[in-house]
């Protein structure tokens, strides 16, 4: 661990299937993880942020077949779409793991061999039902009206030999683990859902697929006729990505202080399969698995057939990366479902970003340029109204870490906006343009403008995890050096960090004002 750090923090996103291009759902988890990673770095935690791609299994094999290309060539092509999107969105991941990389495959095979050697994996013949799109087996009683209980699609009858992990033996341990660690599954409604699920007997987990049915996977080390079940392979990325079995120092720095962000649809795999797999190899489960909600689009489920899939690249083209990041984090409480619409996006952009924040920023900087030739003035004695602004900043700074710990991103942004509003109100009430008329004594005008600039500096610092590009522009235009997200919240959050005598930069609008959408589809 770095000697000056407050501790370590490890955050992950799901690794995305490369069967398709990235959509708003993928961008959502990745942005949330990035915001938290950046916030923790700002707080002084040594942070490791991992994302990547899930490249094996039937879905990917089928997508490659449909395009008539080799699966690995397909993955190599698709992975670039994710990587370039993350660059455009300013995602600060420390590493990117692909499950087709040797460093990952080796760990999966070693874990399988170890479990097999210790009798935790056995072979058995399986008879039941199989859902091809979900790549999951179901028993007769699991089915809902004869269909897959997860996706409600057709299932096929299947009888074959496979390998099984003795997951069932961990049922009571898992229930106790969930009950005694109230931050293991968040939000708590999801925790109750899994505790409910665990009231029925837990079965062993089928972890292999015969090669005659699926070739695209990691070969089972003790039986070359089989490949590994894609979920057993994929979940292991969370430890192979930080050096499990190869770089023990890094691994023990970051495990088990981990938080996995996932969507609500992959809750069971992360809170039942994953902790029992870890238990099987003698590792402690991650600290938290947080399941967020799903986005609909203009009130409808997003689907290819409805042609309403929201492509993040198009959103970035229209609104810019920071406005997209802001919208995703501000619009819906993390954990709840939300609806994307261009009208809502434009509303947030115009009212919160262009108006409240952007106008305030350019108004204040323009006054410093007009009245002080761009030089940051020195403050003198504070009045009650100045003190009040300072108190609000202190309150906001004190509230934010707790809200971020709870992954209440929308509340954290609302809290920062309390400061934006208070600063707007302060400018209106102190009316620097009137003070400027009093030519003889400039001290009051100096104090008022200094207070306002200082408030904007702290706002830039707090917004850095959410909107890194905008925060950097604000920081530089306020005459500060470097990047706000490379600062430290404790040191730079205290009032008075702005140096009088330095020059501000002539501002350009932080956000453009957008026209209201032209038609009801918002396009
Ligand atoms: N490959 C697996 C994850 C393996 S993690 C060890 C997978 N990939 S995925 O690409 O299909 O989905 C990735 C994430 O996108 C999931 O967390 C899922 O919840 C999320 N979303 C997919 N559609 C979504 C919305 N419409 N809204 C929000 N998130 C959505 O599952």
Coordinates of C-alpha atoms and ligand atoms in Angstrom, one line a residue:
X1 CA 0.0 0.0 0.0
X2 CA 1.2 3.5 -0.7
X3 CA 2.5 5.1 2.5
X4 CA 0.4 8.2 2.3
X5 CA -2.9 6.6 1.4
X6 CA -5.9 6.4 3.6
X7 CA -6.4 2.7 2.6
X8 CA -7.1 0.8 -0.5
X9 CA -10.3 0.7 -2.6
X10 CA -11.1 -1.7 -5.3
X11 CA -14.0 -1.2 -7.7
X12 CA -15.2 -3.2 -10.7
X13 CA -17.8 -3.1 -13.4
X14 CA -19.3 -6.3 -14.9
X15 CA -17.2 -7.4 -17.8
X16 CA -19.3 -6.8 -20.9
X17 CA -20.2 -9.4 -23.5
X18 CA -18.7 -8.6 -26.8
X19 CA -21.7 -9.9 -28.8
X20 CA -22.9 -6.5 -29.4
X21 CA -22.0 -2.8 -29.4
X22 CA -22.0 -0.9 -26.1
X23 CA -25.3 0.8 -25.1
X24 CA -26.4 3.2 -22.4
X25 CA -26.7 0.4 -19.8
X26 CA -23.0 -0.5 -20.1
X27 CA -22.1 3.2 -20.0
X28 CA -24.2 3.6 -16.8
X29 CA -22.3 1.1 -14.7
X30 CA -18.9 2.2 -16.1
X31 CA -19.6 5.9 -15.4
X32 CA -20.8 5.1 -11.9
X33 CA -17.7 3.1 -11.2
X34 CA -15.5 5.9 -12.6
X35 CA -17.2 8.5 -10.5
X36 CA -16.6 6.5 -7.3
X37 CA -13.1 5.6 -8.2
X38 CA -12.2 9.3 -8.9
X39 CA -13.9 10.3 -5.6
X40 CA -12.0 7.8 -3.6
X41 CA -8.7 8.9 -5.2
X42 CA -9.6 12.5 -4.3
X43 CA -10.2 11.3 -0.7
X44 CA -6.7 9.8 -0.7
X45 CA -7.4 6.1 -1.2
X46 CA -5.1 4.0 -3.3
X47 CA -7.7 3.0 -5.8
X48 CA -7.8 0.2 -8.4
X49 CA -10.6 0.3 -10.9
X50 CA -11.1 -2.7 -13.2
X51 CA -13.4 -3.1 -16.2
X52 CA -13.1 -5.4 -19.2
X53 CA -14.9 -7.8 -21.6
X54 CA -16.5 -11.2 -21.3
X55 CA -15.4 -12.9 -24.5
X56 CA -16.3 -16.6 -24.2
X57 CA -19.5 -18.6 -24.4
X58 CA -22.4 -19.2 -26.6
X59 CA -23.6 -15.6 -27.1
X60 CA -20.2 -14.5 -28.4
X61 CA -19.7 -17.7 -30.5
X62 CA -23.1 -17.2 -32.1
X63 CA -22.5 -13.5 -32.8
X64 CA -19.2 -14.3 -34.5
X65 CA -20.8 -17.2 -36.5
X66 CA -23.5 -14.8 -37.7
X67 CA -20.9 -12.4 -39.0
X68 CA -18.9 -15.3 -40.5
X69 CA -15.8 -14.5 -38.6
X70 CA -13.6 -16.4 -36.2
X71 CA -14.6 -15.8 -32.5
X72 CA -11.3 -14.4 -31.5
X73 CA -11.2 -12.0 -34.5
X74 CA -14.7 -11.0 -33.6
X75 CA -13.7 -10.2 -30.0
X76 CA -10.6 -8.3 -31.1
X77 CA -12.8 -6.1 -33.2
X78 CA -15.6 -5.6 -30.7
X79 CA -13.4 -4.9 -27.7
X80 CA -12.2 -1.7 -29.4
X81 CA -15.7 -0.3 -29.4
X82 CA -15.8 -0.6 -25.6
X83 CA -12.3 0.7 -25.1
X84 CA -12.8 3.7 -27.4
X85 CA -16.1 4.5 -25.7
X86 CA -14.5 4.5 -22.3
X87 CA -11.8 6.8 -23.6
X88 CA -14.4 9.2 -24.9
X89 CA -16.3 9.1 -21.6
X90 CA -13.0 9.8 -19.7
X91 CA -13.1 6.5 -17.8
X92 CA -10.1 6.2 -15.5
X93 CA -9.8 2.4 -15.2
X94 CA -6.4 1.2 -14.0
X95 CA -6.7 -2.0 -16.1
X96 CA -8.9 -3.6 -18.7
X97 CA -9.2 -7.4 -18.6
X98 CA -10.3 -9.6 -21.5
X99 CA -11.2 -13.2 -20.6
X100 CA -9.4 -14.4 -23.7
X101 CA -6.0 -13.2 -22.2
X102 CA -3.6 -15.8 -21.0
X103 CA -3.3 -14.1 -17.6
X104 CA -7.0 -14.8 -17.0
X105 CA -7.2 -18.2 -18.6
X106 CA -4.4 -19.5 -16.5
X107 CA -6.1 -18.4 -13.3
X108 CA -9.4 -20.0 -14.3
X109 CA -7.7 -23.3 -15.1
X110 CA -5.7 -23.3 -11.9
X111 CA -8.8 -22.7 -9.8
X112 CA -10.7 -25.5 -11.6
X113 CA -7.8 -27.9 -11.1
X114 CA -7.5 -27.0 -7.5
X115 CA -11.2 -27.5 -6.8
X116 CA -11.2 -30.8 -8.8
X117 CA -8.2 -32.1 -6.8
X118 CA -10.0 -31.3 -3.6
X119 CA -13.2 -33.0 -4.6
X120 CA -15.1 -29.8 -4.9
X121 CA -15.9 -30.5 -8.5
X122 CA -17.4 -33.9 -9.6
X123 CA -18.8 -35.3 -12.8
X124 CA -22.4 -36.3 -13.1
X125 CA -25.0 -36.7 -15.8
X126 CA -27.5 -34.0 -16.2
X127 CA -31.1 -34.3 -17.4
X128 CA -33.3 -31.3 -17.6
X129 CA -33.9 -28.1 -19.5
X130 CA -31.6 -25.6 -20.9
X131 CA -32.1 -22.0 -21.9
X132 CA -29.8 -21.2 -24.8
X133 CA -29.8 -17.3 -24.6
X134 CA -29.2 -17.4 -20.8
X135 CA -26.8 -20.4 -21.0
X136 CA -28.5 -21.8 -17.9
X137 CA -29.9 -25.1 -16.9
X138 CA -33.3 -25.4 -15.2
X139 CA -35.1 -28.2 -13.5
X140 CA -38.7 -28.9 -14.4
X141 CA -40.0 -27.1 -11.3
X142 CA -37.9 -24.0 -12.1
X143 CA -39.7 -23.4 -15.3
X144 CA -42.5 -20.8 -15.7
X145 CA -45.3 -22.1 -17.9
X146 CA -42.7 -24.3 -19.5
X147 CA -40.3 -21.4 -20.3
X148 CA -37.1 -20.0 -18.8
X149 CA -38.0 -18.3 -15.5
X150 CA -35.4 -15.5 -16.2
X151 CA -36.1 -14.5 -19.8
X152 CA -39.4 -16.3 -20.5
X153 CA -38.0 -17.8 -23.7
X154 CA -38.3 -21.4 -24.9
X155 CA -36.1 -24.0 -23.3
X156 CA -34.7 -27.2 -24.8
X157 CA -34.6 -30.7 -23.2
X158 CA -31.1 -31.8 -22.5
X159 CA -29.3 -34.9 -21.3
X160 CA -25.5 -34.9 -21.0
X161 CA -22.5 -35.5 -18.7
X162 CA -21.1 -32.4 -17.1
X163 CA -18.9 -31.2 -14.2
X164 CA -20.5 -29.7 -11.1
X165 CA -19.2 -27.5 -8.4
X166 CA -20.5 -28.4 -4.9
X167 CA -22.2 -25.1 -4.4
X168 CA -25.0 -26.6 -2.3
X169 CA -22.8 -27.3 0.7
X170 CA -22.2 -23.6 1.2
X171 CA -25.9 -22.6 1.5
X172 CA -26.1 -22.1 5.2
X173 CA -22.7 -20.4 5.3
X174 CA -23.9 -18.0 2.6
X175 CA -27.1 -17.2 4.4
X176 CA -25.2 -16.4 7.5
X177 CA -22.6 -14.3 5.6
X178 CA -25.4 -12.2 4.1
X179 CA -27.2 -11.8 7.4
X180 CA -24.1 -10.8 9.3
X181 CA -22.7 -8.4 6.6
X182 CA -25.3 -5.8 5.9
X183 CA -23.3 -4.1 3.2
X184 CA -22.6 -7.3 1.3
X185 CA -25.7 -6.9 -0.9
X186 CA -26.9 -3.4 -1.6
X187 CA -29.5 -1.9 -1.8
X188 CA -31.2 -3.8 1.0
X189 CA -34.2 -4.7 -1.2
X190 CA -31.8 -6.9 -3.3
X191 CA -30.4 -8.4 -0.1
X192 CA -34.0 -9.5 0.8
X193 CA -34.5 -10.9 -2.7
X194 CA -31.4 -13.1 -2.4
X195 CA -32.3 -14.2 1.2
X196 CA -35.7 -15.2 -0.2
X197 CA -34.1 -17.1 -3.0
X198 CA -31.9 -19.0 -0.5
X199 CA -35.0 -20.3 1.3
X200 CA -35.2 -23.0 -1.3
X201 CA -32.5 -25.6 -1.5
X202 CA -29.4 -24.5 -3.4
X203 CA -28.2 -26.9 -6.1
X204 CA -24.7 -27.6 -7.3
X205 CA -23.5 -25.5 -10.1
X206 CA -22.9 -27.0 -13.6
X207 CA -19.5 -25.5 -14.6
X208 CA -18.8 -27.2 -17.9
X209 CA -20.1 -27.4 -21.4
X210 CA -19.3 -30.3 -23.7
X211 CA -17.1 -29.1 -26.7
X212 CA -19.5 -30.9 -29.1
X213 CA -22.0 -28.2 -28.2
X214 CA -19.8 -25.2 -27.5
X215 CA -16.2 -24.8 -28.6
X216 CA -15.6 -21.2 -27.6
X217 CA -14.5 -21.3 -24.0
X218 CA -11.6 -22.1 -21.6
X219 CA -10.7 -25.8 -21.7
X220 CA -11.4 -27.7 -18.5
X221 CA -7.8 -28.7 -17.5
X222 CA -8.7 -32.2 -16.4
X223 CA -11.0 -33.1 -19.3
X224 CA -10.2 -31.8 -22.8
X225 CA -13.7 -32.7 -24.1
X226 CA -15.2 -29.8 -22.1
X227 CA -14.9 -26.0 -21.9
X228 CA -15.7 -23.9 -18.8
X229 CA -19.2 -22.4 -18.3
X230 CA -19.0 -18.8 -19.2
X231 CA -20.1 -17.4 -15.8
X232 CA -17.6 -19.5 -13.9
X233 CA -14.9 -18.1 -16.2
X234 CA -16.2 -14.5 -16.2
X235 CA -16.6 -14.0 -12.4
X236 CA -12.9 -15.0 -11.9
X237 CA -11.9 -11.8 -13.7
X238 CA -12.4 -9.9 -10.5
X239 CA -9.4 -11.7 -8.9
X240 CA -7.3 -12.5 -12.0
X241 CA -7.4 -8.8 -12.9
X242 CA -5.6 -7.9 -9.7
X243 CA -3.0 -10.6 -9.8
X244 CA -4.5 -13.5 -7.9
X245 CA -2.0 -16.3 -8.3
X246 CA 0.6 -14.2 -10.1
X247 CA 1.1 -10.9 -8.1
X248 CA 0.3 -11.7 -4.5
X249 CA 1.3 -8.2 -3.3
X250 CA -1.2 -6.4 -5.5
X251 CA -3.8 -9.0 -4.8
X252 CA -3.5 -8.8 -1.1
X253 CA -3.5 -5.0 -1.2
X254 CA -6.9 -4.9 -2.9
X255 CA -8.8 -8.0 -1.9
X256 CA -11.3 -8.3 -0.2
X257 CA -11.9 -4.5 0.1
X258 CA -13.8 -4.7 -3.1
X259 CA -17.0 -3.3 -4.5
X260 CA -18.7 -4.9 -7.5
X261 CA -21.1 -2.6 -9.4
X262 CA -23.6 -4.7 -11.4
X263 CA -27.1 -4.4 -12.9
X264 CA -30.0 -6.1 -11.1
X265 CA -30.3 -8.8 -13.7
X266 CA -26.9 -10.4 -12.7
X267 CA -27.5 -10.4 -9.0
X268 CA -27.7 -14.2 -8.4
X269 CA -24.5 -14.9 -10.2
X270 CA -22.7 -12.2 -8.1
X271 CA -24.2 -12.9 -4.7
X272 CA -24.6 -16.7 -4.9
X273 CA -22.2 -18.3 -7.4
X274 CA -19.4 -15.9 -6.8
X275 CA -19.1 -15.9 -3.0
X276 CA -19.4 -19.7 -2.9
X277 CA -16.7 -20.0 -5.6
X278 CA -14.5 -17.8 -3.5
X279 CA -15.3 -19.8 -0.4
X280 CA -14.3 -23.0 -2.3
X281 CA -10.9 -21.6 -2.9
X282 CA -10.5 -20.2 0.6
X283 CA -11.0 -16.4 -0.2
X284 CA -13.2 -14.0 1.6
X285 CA -16.2 -12.6 -0.4
X286 CA -16.0 -9.0 -1.6
X287 CA -17.2 -6.3 0.7
X288 CA -20.1 -5.1 -1.4
X289 CA -22.1 -6.1 -4.5
X290 CA -24.3 -3.1 -5.5
X291 CA -27.1 -3.8 -8.0
X292 CA -28.3 -0.8 -9.9
X293 CA -31.6 -0.5 -11.8
X294 CA -32.3 -0.6 -15.5
X295 CA -32.9 2.2 -18.0
X296 CA -35.9 2.2 -20.2
X297 CA -36.0 4.6 -23.2
X298 CA -38.8 7.1 -23.6
X299 CA -40.9 4.8 -21.4
X300 CA -40.1 1.5 -23.3
X301 CA -37.8 -1.4 -22.7
X302 CA -34.7 -0.9 -24.8
X303 CA -34.4 -3.5 -27.6
X304 CA -33.0 -4.1 -31.0
X305 CA -36.4 -4.9 -32.4
X306 CA -37.8 -1.6 -31.2
X307 CA -34.7 0.1 -32.7
X308 CA -34.6 2.3 -29.6
X309 CA -31.1 1.2 -28.3
X310 CA -29.4 4.4 -27.0
X311 CA -25.9 4.4 -28.2
X312 CA -23.6 6.3 -25.9
X313 CA -21.4 7.5 -28.8
X314 CA -24.4 9.4 -30.3
X315 CA -25.2 10.9 -27.0
X316 CA -21.6 12.1 -26.6
X317 CA -21.7 13.6 -30.1
X318 CA -24.9 15.6 -29.2
X319 CA -24.4 16.5 -25.6
X320 CA -20.7 16.0 -24.8
X321 CA -19.2 13.5 -22.4
X322 CA -19.7 15.4 -19.1
X323 CA -23.3 16.2 -19.7
X324 CA -24.0 12.5 -20.4
X325 CA -22.1 11.5 -17.2
X326 CA -24.0 14.2 -15.2
X327 CA -27.4 13.1 -16.5
X328 CA -26.8 9.4 -15.8
X329 CA -25.7 10.1 -12.2
X330 CA -28.2 12.9 -11.4
X331 CA -31.5 11.7 -13.0
X332 CA -32.2 8.5 -11.1
X333 CA -31.3 7.3 -7.6
X334 CA -28.6 4.5 -8.1
X335 CA -30.4 1.3 -7.4
X336 CA -33.7 2.3 -9.0
X337 CA -34.9 2.0 -12.5
X338 CA -34.9 5.1 -14.7
X339 CA -36.1 6.4 -18.0
X340 CA -33.9 8.0 -20.6
X341 CA -35.5 10.7 -22.8
X342 CA -33.9 13.5 -24.8
X343 CA -36.3 15.9 -23.3
X344 CA -35.1 15.0 -19.8
X345 CA -31.5 15.2 -20.9
X346 CA -32.0 18.6 -22.5
X347 CA -33.8 19.9 -19.5
X348 CA -31.0 18.9 -17.1
X349 CA -28.5 20.3 -19.5
X350 CA -30.1 23.7 -19.8
X351 CA -31.3 24.2 -16.3
X352 CA -28.6 22.6 -14.1
X353 CA -25.5 22.9 -16.3
X354 CA -25.9 25.8 -18.7
X355 CA -27.9 28.0 -16.4
X356 CA -27.1 27.3 -12.7
X357 CA -23.5 26.4 -13.1
X358 CA -22.3 27.7 -16.5
X359 CA -23.8 31.2 -16.2
X360 CA -22.6 31.6 -12.6
X361 CA -19.1 30.7 -13.7
X362 CA -18.8 33.0 -16.7
X363 CA -20.6 35.8 -14.9
X364 CA -18.2 35.8 -12.0
X365 CA -15.1 35.5 -14.1
X366 CA -16.2 38.2 -16.4
X367 CA -16.6 40.5 -13.4
X368 CA -13.1 39.7 -12.2
X369 CA -11.8 40.6 -15.6
X370 CA -13.8 43.8 -15.8
X371 CA -13.2 45.1 -12.3
X372 CA -9.7 43.7 -11.5
X373 CA -8.2 43.2 -15.0
X374 CA -8.5 39.4 -14.3
X375 CA -6.4 39.4 -11.1
X376 CA -7.8 37.5 -8.2
X377 CA -8.4 40.1 -5.5
X378 CA -7.6 39.6 -1.7
X379 CA -10.4 39.2 0.7
X380 CA -10.7 41.3 3.9
X381 CA -13.0 41.1 6.9
X382 CA -16.0 38.9 6.4
X383 CA -19.6 39.9 7.0
X384 CA -22.4 37.5 8.1
X385 CA -23.5 36.9 4.5
X386 CA -19.9 35.9 3.5
X387 CA -19.7 33.6 6.5
X388 CA -22.9 31.9 5.5
X389 CA -21.5 30.9 2.1
X390 CA -18.5 29.5 3.8
X391 CA -20.7 27.5 6.2
X392 CA -22.6 26.0 3.3
X393 CA -19.3 24.9 1.7
X394 CA -18.3 23.3 4.9
X395 CA -21.6 21.5 5.3
X396 CA -21.5 20.3 1.7
X397 CA -17.9 19.0 2.1
X398 CA -18.9 17.2 5.3
X399 CA -21.9 15.5 3.7
X400 CA -20.4 14.3 0.5
X401 CA -18.2 11.4 1.6
X402 CA -21.2 9.7 3.4
X403 CA -23.4 10.1 0.4
X404 CA -20.7 8.7 -1.9
X405 CA -20.2 5.8 0.4
X406 CA -23.9 5.0 0.1
X407 CA -23.5 5.3 -3.7
X408 CA -26.2 8.0 -3.5
X409 CA -24.8 9.8 -6.6
X410 CA -27.9 11.8 -7.3
X411 CA -28.0 13.1 -3.6
X412 CA -24.3 14.0 -3.8
X413 CA -24.9 16.0 -6.9
X414 CA -28.0 17.7 -5.4
X415 CA -25.8 18.6 -2.4
X416 CA -23.2 20.2 -4.7
X417 CA -26.0 22.0 -6.3
X418 CA -27.0 23.5 -2.9
X419 CA -23.7 25.2 -3.1
X420 CA -24.2 26.3 -6.7
X421 CA -27.5 27.8 -5.7
X422 CA -26.2 29.4 -2.6
X423 CA -23.4 31.0 -4.6
X424 CA -25.8 32.3 -7.2
X425 CA -27.9 33.7 -4.4
X426 CA -24.8 35.3 -2.8
X427 CA -23.9 37.0 -6.1
X428 CA -27.5 38.3 -6.4
X429 CA -27.6 39.6 -2.9
X430 CA -24.2 41.1 -2.7
X431 CA -24.6 42.7 -6.2
X432 CA -20.9 43.2 -7.0
X433 CA -21.9 45.4 -10.0
X434 CA -23.3 47.9 -7.5
X435 CA -20.2 47.7 -5.3
X436 CA -18.0 48.4 -8.3
X437 CA -19.6 51.8 -8.6
X438 CA -18.0 52.7 -5.2
X439 CA -14.7 53.7 -6.7
X440 CA -13.0 54.8 -3.4
X441 CA -13.2 51.6 -1.4
X442 CA -12.7 48.4 -3.4
X443 CA -12.3 46.2 -0.3
X444 CA -15.9 45.0 -0.2
X445 CA -15.9 44.2 -3.9
X446 CA -12.6 42.3 -3.5
X447 CA -14.0 40.2 -0.6
X448 CA -17.3 39.4 -2.4
X449 CA -15.5 38.3 -5.6
X450 CA -12.9 36.3 -3.7
X451 CA -15.6 34.5 -1.8
X452 CA -17.4 33.7 -5.0
X453 CA -14.3 32.5 -6.8
X454 CA -13.4 30.4 -3.8
X455 CA -16.8 28.8 -3.8
X456 CA -16.4 28.0 -7.5
X457 CA -13.0 26.4 -6.8
X458 CA -14.5 24.1 -4.3
X459 CA -17.4 23.3 -6.6
X460 CA -14.9 22.4 -9.4
X461 CA -13.1 20.1 -6.9
X462 CA -16.3 18.3 -5.9
X463 CA -17.4 18.0 -9.5
X464 CA -14.1 16.6 -10.7
X465 CA -15.2 12.9 -10.2
X466 CA -18.5 13.5 -12.0
X467 CA -17.4 15.9 -14.8
X468 CA -13.6 15.7 -15.1
X469 CA -13.3 17.8 -18.3
X470 CA -15.5 20.6 -17.1
X471 CA -13.9 20.6 -13.6
X472 CA -10.5 20.9 -15.2
X473 CA -11.6 23.8 -17.3
X474 CA -13.0 25.5 -14.3
X475 CA -9.9 24.8 -12.4
X476 CA -7.6 26.2 -15.0
X477 CA -9.8 29.2 -15.8
X478 CA -9.8 30.0 -12.0
X479 CA -6.0 30.3 -12.3
X480 CA -5.2 27.1 -10.5
X481 CA -2.5 24.7 -11.5
X482 CA -2.8 21.1 -12.6
X483 CA -5.9 19.0 -12.5
X484 CA -8.6 19.1 -9.8
X485 CA -8.9 15.3 -9.7
X486 CA -5.3 14.8 -8.8
X487 CA -5.9 16.9 -5.7
X488 CA -6.8 15.8 -2.2
X489 CA -10.2 16.6 -0.7
X490 CA -8.9 17.2 2.8
X491 CA -6.2 19.6 1.8
X492 CA -7.8 21.4 -1.1
X493 CA -11.3 21.4 0.3
X494 CA -10.5 23.9 3.0
X495 CA -11.5 27.5 2.4
X496 CA -8.9 29.9 1.1
X497 CA -7.1 27.7 -1.4
X498 CA -7.3 30.3 -4.1
X499 CA -4.2 32.5 -4.4
X500 CA -4.9 36.2 -4.7
X501 CA -2.7 37.9 -7.3
X502 CA -3.1 35.0 -9.9
X503 CA -4.9 35.7 -13.1
X504 CA -8.2 34.1 -14.1
X505 CA -8.8 33.2 -17.7
X506 CA -11.4 34.7 -20.0
X507 CA -14.3 32.2 -19.8
X508 CA -16.1 30.5 -22.7
X509 CA -19.5 28.9 -21.9
X510 CA -19.0 25.7 -20.0
X511 CA -22.2 24.2 -21.6
X512 CA -24.2 25.2 -24.6
X513 CA -27.9 25.8 -24.3
X514 CA -29.8 23.1 -26.2
X515 CA -32.9 23.5 -28.2
X516 CA -36.0 21.6 -26.9
X517 CA -36.5 18.3 -28.8
X518 CA -38.4 18.7 -32.1
X519 CA -40.7 15.7 -32.0
X520 CA -42.2 13.5 -29.3
X521 CA -39.4 10.9 -29.8
X522 CA -37.1 13.7 -28.7
X523 CA -34.9 13.6 -31.9
Ligands
LIG1 N1 -21.0 -10.6 -19.2 C1 -22.0 -10.5 -18.2 C2 -21.4 -9.9 -17.0 C3 -20.3 -10.8 -16.4 S1 -19.6 -10.0 -14.9 C4 -18.6 -11.2 -14.3 C5 -23.1 -9.5 -18.7 N2 -22.8 -8.7 -19.7 S2 -23.8 -7.7 -20.4 O1 -23.0 -7.0 -21.4 O2 -24.9 -8.4 -20.9 O3 -24.4 -6.8 -19.4 C6 -23.6 -5.9 -18.6 C7 -24.3 -5.0 -17.7 O4 -25.2 -4.2 -18.4 C8 -25.2 -5.7 -16.7 O5 -24.9 -5.3 -15.4 C9 -26.6 -5.3 -17.0 O6 -27.4 -5.1 -15.9 C10 -26.3 -4.0 -17.7 N3 -27.5 -3.5 -18.5 C11 -27.9 -4.1 -19.7 N4 -29.0 -3.4 -20.1 C12 -29.3 -2.4 -19.2 C13 -30.2 -1.4 -19.1 N5 -31.2 -1.2 -20.0 N6 -30.1 -0.5 -18.1 C14 -29.1 -0.6 -17.2 N7 -28.2 -1.5 -17.2 C15 -28.3 -2.5 -18.2 O7 -24.2 -9.6 -18.2

